[in-house]
CSV table of C-alpha atoms in Angstrom, one decimal:
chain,number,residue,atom,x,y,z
A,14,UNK,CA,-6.1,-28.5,21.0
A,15,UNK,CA,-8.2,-27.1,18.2
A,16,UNK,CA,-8.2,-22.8,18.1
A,17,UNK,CA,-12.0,-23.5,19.0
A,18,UNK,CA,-11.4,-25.3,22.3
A,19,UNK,CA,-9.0,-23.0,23.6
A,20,UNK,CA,-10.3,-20.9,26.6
A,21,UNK,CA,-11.0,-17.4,26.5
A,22,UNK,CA,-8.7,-15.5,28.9
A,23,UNK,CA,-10.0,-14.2,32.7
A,24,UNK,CA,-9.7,-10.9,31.1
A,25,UNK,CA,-9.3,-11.1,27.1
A,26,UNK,CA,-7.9,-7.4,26.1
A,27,UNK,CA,-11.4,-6.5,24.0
A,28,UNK,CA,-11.9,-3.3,26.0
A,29,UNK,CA,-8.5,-2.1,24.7
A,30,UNK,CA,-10.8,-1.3,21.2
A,31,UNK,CA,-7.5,-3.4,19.4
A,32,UNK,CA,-9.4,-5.1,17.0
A,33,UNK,CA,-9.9,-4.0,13.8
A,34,UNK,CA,-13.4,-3.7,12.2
A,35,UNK,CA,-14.1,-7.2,10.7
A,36,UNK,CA,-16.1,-6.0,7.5
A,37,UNK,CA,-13.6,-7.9,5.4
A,38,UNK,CA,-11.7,-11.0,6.0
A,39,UNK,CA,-7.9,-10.9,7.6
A,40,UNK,CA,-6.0,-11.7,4.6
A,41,UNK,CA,-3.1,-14.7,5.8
A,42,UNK,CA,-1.3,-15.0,2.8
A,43,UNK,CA,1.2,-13.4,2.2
A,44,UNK,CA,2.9,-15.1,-0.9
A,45,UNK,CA,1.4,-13.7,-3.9
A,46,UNK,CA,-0.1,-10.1,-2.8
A,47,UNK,CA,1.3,-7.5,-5.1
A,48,UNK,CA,3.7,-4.6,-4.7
A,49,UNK,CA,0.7,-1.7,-4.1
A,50,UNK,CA,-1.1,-3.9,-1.7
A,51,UNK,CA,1.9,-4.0,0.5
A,52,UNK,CA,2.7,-0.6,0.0
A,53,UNK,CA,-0.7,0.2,1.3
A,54,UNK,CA,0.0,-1.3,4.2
A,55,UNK,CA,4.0,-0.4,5.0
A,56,UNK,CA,3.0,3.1,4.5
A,57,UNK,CA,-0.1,3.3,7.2
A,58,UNK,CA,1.2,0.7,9.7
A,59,UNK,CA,3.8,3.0,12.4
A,60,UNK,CA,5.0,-0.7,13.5
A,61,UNK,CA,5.3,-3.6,11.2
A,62,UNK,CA,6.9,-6.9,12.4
A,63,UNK,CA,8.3,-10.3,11.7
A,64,UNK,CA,6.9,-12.6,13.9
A,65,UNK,CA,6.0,-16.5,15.3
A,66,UNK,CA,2.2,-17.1,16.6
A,67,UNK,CA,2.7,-18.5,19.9
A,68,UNK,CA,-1.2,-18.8,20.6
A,69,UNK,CA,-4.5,-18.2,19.6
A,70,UNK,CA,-7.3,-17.7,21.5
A,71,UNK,CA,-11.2,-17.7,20.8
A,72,UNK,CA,-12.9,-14.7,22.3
A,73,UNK,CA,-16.9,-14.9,23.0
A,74,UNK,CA,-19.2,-13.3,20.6
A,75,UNK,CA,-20.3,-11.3,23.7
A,76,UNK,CA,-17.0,-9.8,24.1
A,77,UNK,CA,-16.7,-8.7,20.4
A,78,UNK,CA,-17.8,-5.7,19.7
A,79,UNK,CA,-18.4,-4.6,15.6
A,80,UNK,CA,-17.9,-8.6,15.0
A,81,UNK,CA,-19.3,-9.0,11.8
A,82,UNK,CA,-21.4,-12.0,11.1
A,83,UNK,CA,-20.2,-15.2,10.2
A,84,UNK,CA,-16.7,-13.9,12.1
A,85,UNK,CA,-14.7,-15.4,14.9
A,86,UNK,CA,-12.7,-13.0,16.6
A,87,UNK,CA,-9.1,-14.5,18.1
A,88,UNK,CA,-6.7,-12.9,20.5
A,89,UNK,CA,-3.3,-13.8,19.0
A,90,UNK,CA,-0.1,-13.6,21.4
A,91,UNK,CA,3.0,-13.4,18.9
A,92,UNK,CA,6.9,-13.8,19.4
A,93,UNK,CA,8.6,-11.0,17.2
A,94,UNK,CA,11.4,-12.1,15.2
A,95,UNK,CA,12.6,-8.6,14.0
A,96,UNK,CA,11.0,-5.3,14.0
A,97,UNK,CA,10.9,-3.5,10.6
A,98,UNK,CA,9.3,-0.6,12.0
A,99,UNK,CA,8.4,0.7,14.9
A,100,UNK,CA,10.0,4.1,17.2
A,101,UNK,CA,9.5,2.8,20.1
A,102,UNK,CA,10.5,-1.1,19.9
A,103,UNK,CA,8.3,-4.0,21.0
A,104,UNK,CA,9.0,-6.6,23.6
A,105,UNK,CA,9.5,-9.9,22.7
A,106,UNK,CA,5.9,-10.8,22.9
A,107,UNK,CA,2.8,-8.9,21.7
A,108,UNK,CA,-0.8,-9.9,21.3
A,109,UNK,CA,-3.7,-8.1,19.1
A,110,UNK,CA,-7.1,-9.3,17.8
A,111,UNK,CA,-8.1,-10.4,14.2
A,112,UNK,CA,-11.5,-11.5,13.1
A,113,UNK,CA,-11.4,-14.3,10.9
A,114,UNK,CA,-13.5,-16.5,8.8
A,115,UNK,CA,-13.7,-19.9,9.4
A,116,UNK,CA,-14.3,-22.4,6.5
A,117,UNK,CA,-17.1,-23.9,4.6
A,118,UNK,CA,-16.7,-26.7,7.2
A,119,UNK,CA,-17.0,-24.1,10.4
A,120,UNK,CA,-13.2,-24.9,11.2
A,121,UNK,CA,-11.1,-21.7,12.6
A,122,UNK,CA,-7.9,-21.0,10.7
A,123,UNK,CA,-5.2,-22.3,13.0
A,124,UNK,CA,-2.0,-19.8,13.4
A,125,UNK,CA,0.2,-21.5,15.7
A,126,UNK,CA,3.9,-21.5,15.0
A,127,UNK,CA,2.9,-19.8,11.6
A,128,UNK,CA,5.7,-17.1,10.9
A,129,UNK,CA,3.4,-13.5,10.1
A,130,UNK,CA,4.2,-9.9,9.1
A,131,UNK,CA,1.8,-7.6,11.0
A,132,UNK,CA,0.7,-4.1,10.4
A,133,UNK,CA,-0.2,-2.7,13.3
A,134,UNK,CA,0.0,1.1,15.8
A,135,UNK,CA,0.3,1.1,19.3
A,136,UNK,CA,-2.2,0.6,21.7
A,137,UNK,CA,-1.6,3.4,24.8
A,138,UNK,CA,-1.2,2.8,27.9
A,139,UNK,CA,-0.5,-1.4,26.9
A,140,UNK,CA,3.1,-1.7,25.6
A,141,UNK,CA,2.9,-4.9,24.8
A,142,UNK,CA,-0.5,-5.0,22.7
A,143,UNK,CA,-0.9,-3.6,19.1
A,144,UNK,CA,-3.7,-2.8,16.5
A,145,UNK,CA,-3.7,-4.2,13.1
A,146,UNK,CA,-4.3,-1.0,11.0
A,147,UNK,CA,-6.8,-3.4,9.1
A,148,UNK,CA,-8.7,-6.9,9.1
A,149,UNK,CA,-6.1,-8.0,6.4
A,150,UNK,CA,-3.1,-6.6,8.4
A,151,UNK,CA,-1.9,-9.9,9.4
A,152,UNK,CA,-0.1,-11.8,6.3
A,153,UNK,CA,1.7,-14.9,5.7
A,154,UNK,CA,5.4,-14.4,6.0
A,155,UNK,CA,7.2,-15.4,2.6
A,156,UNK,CA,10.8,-13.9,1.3
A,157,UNK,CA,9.3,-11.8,-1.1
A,158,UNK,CA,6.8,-9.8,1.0
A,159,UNK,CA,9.0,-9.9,3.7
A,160,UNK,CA,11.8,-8.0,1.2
A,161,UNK,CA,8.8,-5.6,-0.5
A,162,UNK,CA,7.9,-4.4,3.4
A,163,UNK,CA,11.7,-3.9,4.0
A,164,UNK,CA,12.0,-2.3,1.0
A,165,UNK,CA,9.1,0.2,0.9
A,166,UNK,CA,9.8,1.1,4.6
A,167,UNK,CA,13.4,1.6,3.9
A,168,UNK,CA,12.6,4.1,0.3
A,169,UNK,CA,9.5,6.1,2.1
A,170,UNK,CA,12.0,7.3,4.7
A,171,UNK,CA,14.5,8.1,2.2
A,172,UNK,CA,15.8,11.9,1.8
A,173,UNK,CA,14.7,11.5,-1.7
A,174,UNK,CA,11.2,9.8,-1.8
A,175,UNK,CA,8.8,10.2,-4.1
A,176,UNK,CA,6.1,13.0,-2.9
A,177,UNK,CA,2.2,11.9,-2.5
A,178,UNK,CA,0.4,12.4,-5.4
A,179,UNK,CA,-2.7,14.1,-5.6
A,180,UNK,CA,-4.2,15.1,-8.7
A,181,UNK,CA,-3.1,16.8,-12.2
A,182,UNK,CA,-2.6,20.7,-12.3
A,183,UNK,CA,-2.0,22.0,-16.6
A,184,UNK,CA,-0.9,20.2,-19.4
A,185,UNK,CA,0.9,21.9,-22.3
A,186,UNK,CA,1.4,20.5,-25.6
A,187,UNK,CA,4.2,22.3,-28.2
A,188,UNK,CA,4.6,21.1,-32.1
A,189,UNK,CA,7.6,20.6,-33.0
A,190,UNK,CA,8.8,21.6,-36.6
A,191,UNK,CA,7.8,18.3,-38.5
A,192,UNK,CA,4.6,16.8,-38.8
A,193,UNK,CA,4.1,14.2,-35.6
A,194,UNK,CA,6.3,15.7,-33.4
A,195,UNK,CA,5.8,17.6,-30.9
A,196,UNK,CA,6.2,17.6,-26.8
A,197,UNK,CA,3.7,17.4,-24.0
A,198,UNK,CA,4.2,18.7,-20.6
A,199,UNK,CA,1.6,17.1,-17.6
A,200,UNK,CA,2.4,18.7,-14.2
A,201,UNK,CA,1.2,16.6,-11.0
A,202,UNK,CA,-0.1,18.2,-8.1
A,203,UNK,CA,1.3,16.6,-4.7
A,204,UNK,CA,0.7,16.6,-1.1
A,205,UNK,CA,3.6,18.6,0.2
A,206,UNK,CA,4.0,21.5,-3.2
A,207,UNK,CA,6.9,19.5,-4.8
A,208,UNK,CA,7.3,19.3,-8.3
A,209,UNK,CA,6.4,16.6,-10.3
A,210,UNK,CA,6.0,16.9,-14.1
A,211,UNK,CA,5.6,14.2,-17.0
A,212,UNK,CA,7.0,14.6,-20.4
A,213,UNK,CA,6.1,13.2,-23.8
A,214,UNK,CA,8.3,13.4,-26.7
A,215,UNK,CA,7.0,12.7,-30.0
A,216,UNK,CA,9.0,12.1,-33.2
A,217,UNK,CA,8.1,11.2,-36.8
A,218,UNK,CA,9.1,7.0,-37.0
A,219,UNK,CA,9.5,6.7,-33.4
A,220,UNK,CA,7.9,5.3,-30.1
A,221,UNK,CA,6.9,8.2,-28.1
A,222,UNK,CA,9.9,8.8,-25.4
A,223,UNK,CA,8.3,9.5,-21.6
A,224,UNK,CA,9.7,10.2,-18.4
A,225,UNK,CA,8.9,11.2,-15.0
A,226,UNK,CA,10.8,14.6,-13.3
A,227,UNK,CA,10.8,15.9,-9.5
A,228,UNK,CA,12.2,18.8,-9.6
A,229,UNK,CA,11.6,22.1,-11.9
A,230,UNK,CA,13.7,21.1,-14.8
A,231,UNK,CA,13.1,18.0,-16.9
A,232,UNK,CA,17.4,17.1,-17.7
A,233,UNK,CA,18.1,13.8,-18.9
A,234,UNK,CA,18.1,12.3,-16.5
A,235,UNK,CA,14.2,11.9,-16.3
A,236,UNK,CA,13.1,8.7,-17.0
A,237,UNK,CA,10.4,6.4,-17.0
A,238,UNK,CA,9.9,4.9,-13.1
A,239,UNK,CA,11.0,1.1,-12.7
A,240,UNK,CA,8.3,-0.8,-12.1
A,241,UNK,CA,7.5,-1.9,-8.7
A,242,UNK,CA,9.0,1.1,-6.8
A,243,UNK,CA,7.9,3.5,-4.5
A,244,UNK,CA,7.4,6.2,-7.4
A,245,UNK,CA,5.7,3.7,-9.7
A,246,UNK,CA,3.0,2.9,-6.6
A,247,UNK,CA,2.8,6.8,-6.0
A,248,UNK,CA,1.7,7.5,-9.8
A,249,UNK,CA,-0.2,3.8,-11.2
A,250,UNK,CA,-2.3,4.6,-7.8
A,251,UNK,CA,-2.7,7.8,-7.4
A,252,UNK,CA,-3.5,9.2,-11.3
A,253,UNK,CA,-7.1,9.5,-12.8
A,254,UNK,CA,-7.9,7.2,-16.0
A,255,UNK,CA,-8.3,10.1,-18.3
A,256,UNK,CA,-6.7,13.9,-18.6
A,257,UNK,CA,-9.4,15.9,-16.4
A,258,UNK,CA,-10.7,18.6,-18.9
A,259,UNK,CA,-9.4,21.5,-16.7
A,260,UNK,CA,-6.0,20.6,-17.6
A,261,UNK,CA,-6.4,21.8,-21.1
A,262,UNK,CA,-8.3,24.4,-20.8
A,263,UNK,CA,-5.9,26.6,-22.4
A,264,UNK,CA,-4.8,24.9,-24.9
A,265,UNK,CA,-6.1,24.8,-29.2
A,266,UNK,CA,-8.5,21.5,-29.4
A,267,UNK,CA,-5.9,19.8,-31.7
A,268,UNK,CA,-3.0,20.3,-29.1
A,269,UNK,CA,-5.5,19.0,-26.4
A,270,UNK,CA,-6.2,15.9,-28.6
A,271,UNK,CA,-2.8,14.9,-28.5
A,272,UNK,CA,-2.1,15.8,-24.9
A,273,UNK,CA,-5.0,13.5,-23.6
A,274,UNK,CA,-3.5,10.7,-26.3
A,275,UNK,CA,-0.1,11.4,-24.0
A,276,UNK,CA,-1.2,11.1,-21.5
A,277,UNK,CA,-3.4,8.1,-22.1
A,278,UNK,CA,0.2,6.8,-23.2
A,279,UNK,CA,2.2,7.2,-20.2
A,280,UNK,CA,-1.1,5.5,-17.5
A,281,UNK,CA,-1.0,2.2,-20.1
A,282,UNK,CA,3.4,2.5,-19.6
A,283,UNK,CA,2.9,2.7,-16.1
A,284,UNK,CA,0.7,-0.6,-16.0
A,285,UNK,CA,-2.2,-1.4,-13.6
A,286,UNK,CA,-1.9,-0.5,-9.6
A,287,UNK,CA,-2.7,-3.6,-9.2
A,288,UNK,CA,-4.3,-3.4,-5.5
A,289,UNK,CA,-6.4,-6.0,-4.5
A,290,UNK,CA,-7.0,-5.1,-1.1
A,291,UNK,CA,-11.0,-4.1,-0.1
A,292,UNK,CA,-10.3,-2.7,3.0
């Protein structure tokens, strides 16, 4: 029976507020969104799950508050497979509400038996209902996001993970003794007063040398971040395109030059963030 047909429950769980606001349309595939877009999620979802659609069901306008237009709003009951996250388990079936688009051709997107990873936080006081943290909250399951949620969940709980990022405190530049070398310092500032620096070295003939330290002292050991990793998503989304001007306020215009060109160095190492994600 098409989604559309399907009979609205004698008591559709609407008034549990579960749905998220449909301003955006629920992303469903899963396949080819990016590292930071799934970071994004792993790190604001409390409970994130591998799981089976069971059933969909089509709940009246009426009974949809903050629908947005053009939007069908679907209670969806779900089997979990495995719970990535989640402190207080889930029982073997959930539901929650997504809002979804339907095509050019006014056709629902049917879920059933589709295999999902959901984002979602508890609803109290109904143990076996969740909220997606966001309309797109509900992907299509595929190997590789299934292994980036894994993995992100796994590193972000880590004794050693990266610290939120928050802004740039001072840069320093120092010249070395031949001309074009040098050595610039870039200290981060981060939610929890950890250190975080960046260094540039500089040498006549050579690439400039970068790398990325959390603690006081920059050994070597420092090093660039790998690419698609939890301290690569902290920095490629968190820093500003440009040096802010307060960050070199103490230093000669020359050494400032050269600190902005640093750092204008290590963003264009780092790559793009690369979210996608509007909500």
């Amino acid at each position: 029976m098409p989604v559309s047909a399907v009979q609205a429950p004698a008591n559709p769980p609407v008034s549990l507020g579960i749905a998220a606001d449909s301003r955006d349309a629920a992303q469903q595939g899963g396949g080819g969104i990016g590292y930071a877009d799934i970071a994004d999620l792993v790190l604001s979802a409390p409970v994130i799950a591998d799981a089976t659609v069971r059933s969909t069901t089509k709940i009246k306008p009426a009974e949809a508050p903050n629908l947005a237009p053009g939007f069908v709003r679907l209670y969806v009951e779900v089997d979990v497979t495995a719970l990535i996250r989640g402190a207080d388990g889930l029982p073997p079936r959930i539901g929650y509400l997504l809002d979804v688009a339907p095509d050019s051709a006014g056709r629902v997107p049917k879920f059933k038996k589709a295999r999902v990873l959901i984002f979602a936080r508890p609803v109290p006081g109904a143990v076996n209902q969740v909220q997606l943290i966001a309309p797109d909250a509900q992907l299509g399951w595929t190997p590789i996001a299934d292994a980036r949620a894994r993995k992100i969940a796994k590193d972000a709980l880590a004794g050693d993970a990266p610290p939120v990022i928050t802004g740039i405190g001072n840069a320093f530049h120092v010249a070395g003794a031949l001309p074009g070398e040098g050595e610039t310092q870039i200290f981060l500032t981060t939610a929890d007063q950890r250190p975080v620096s960046l260094s540039v070295l500089r040498r006549p003939g050579e690439q400039p040398r970068w790398a990325v330290a959390l603690s006081e002292i920059v050994d070597e050991s420092a090093a660039p971040p790998a690419p698609d990793t939890l301290l690569w998503y902290r920095m490629a989304c968190a820093l500003p395109p440009t040096l802010p001007e307060r960050s070199t306020g103490s230093l000669e215009a020359a050494d400032a030059t050269i600190a902005r060109e640093d750092y204008a160095y290590v963003l264009a190492a780092l790559g793009p963030c690369g979210r996608t994600r509007k909500t």
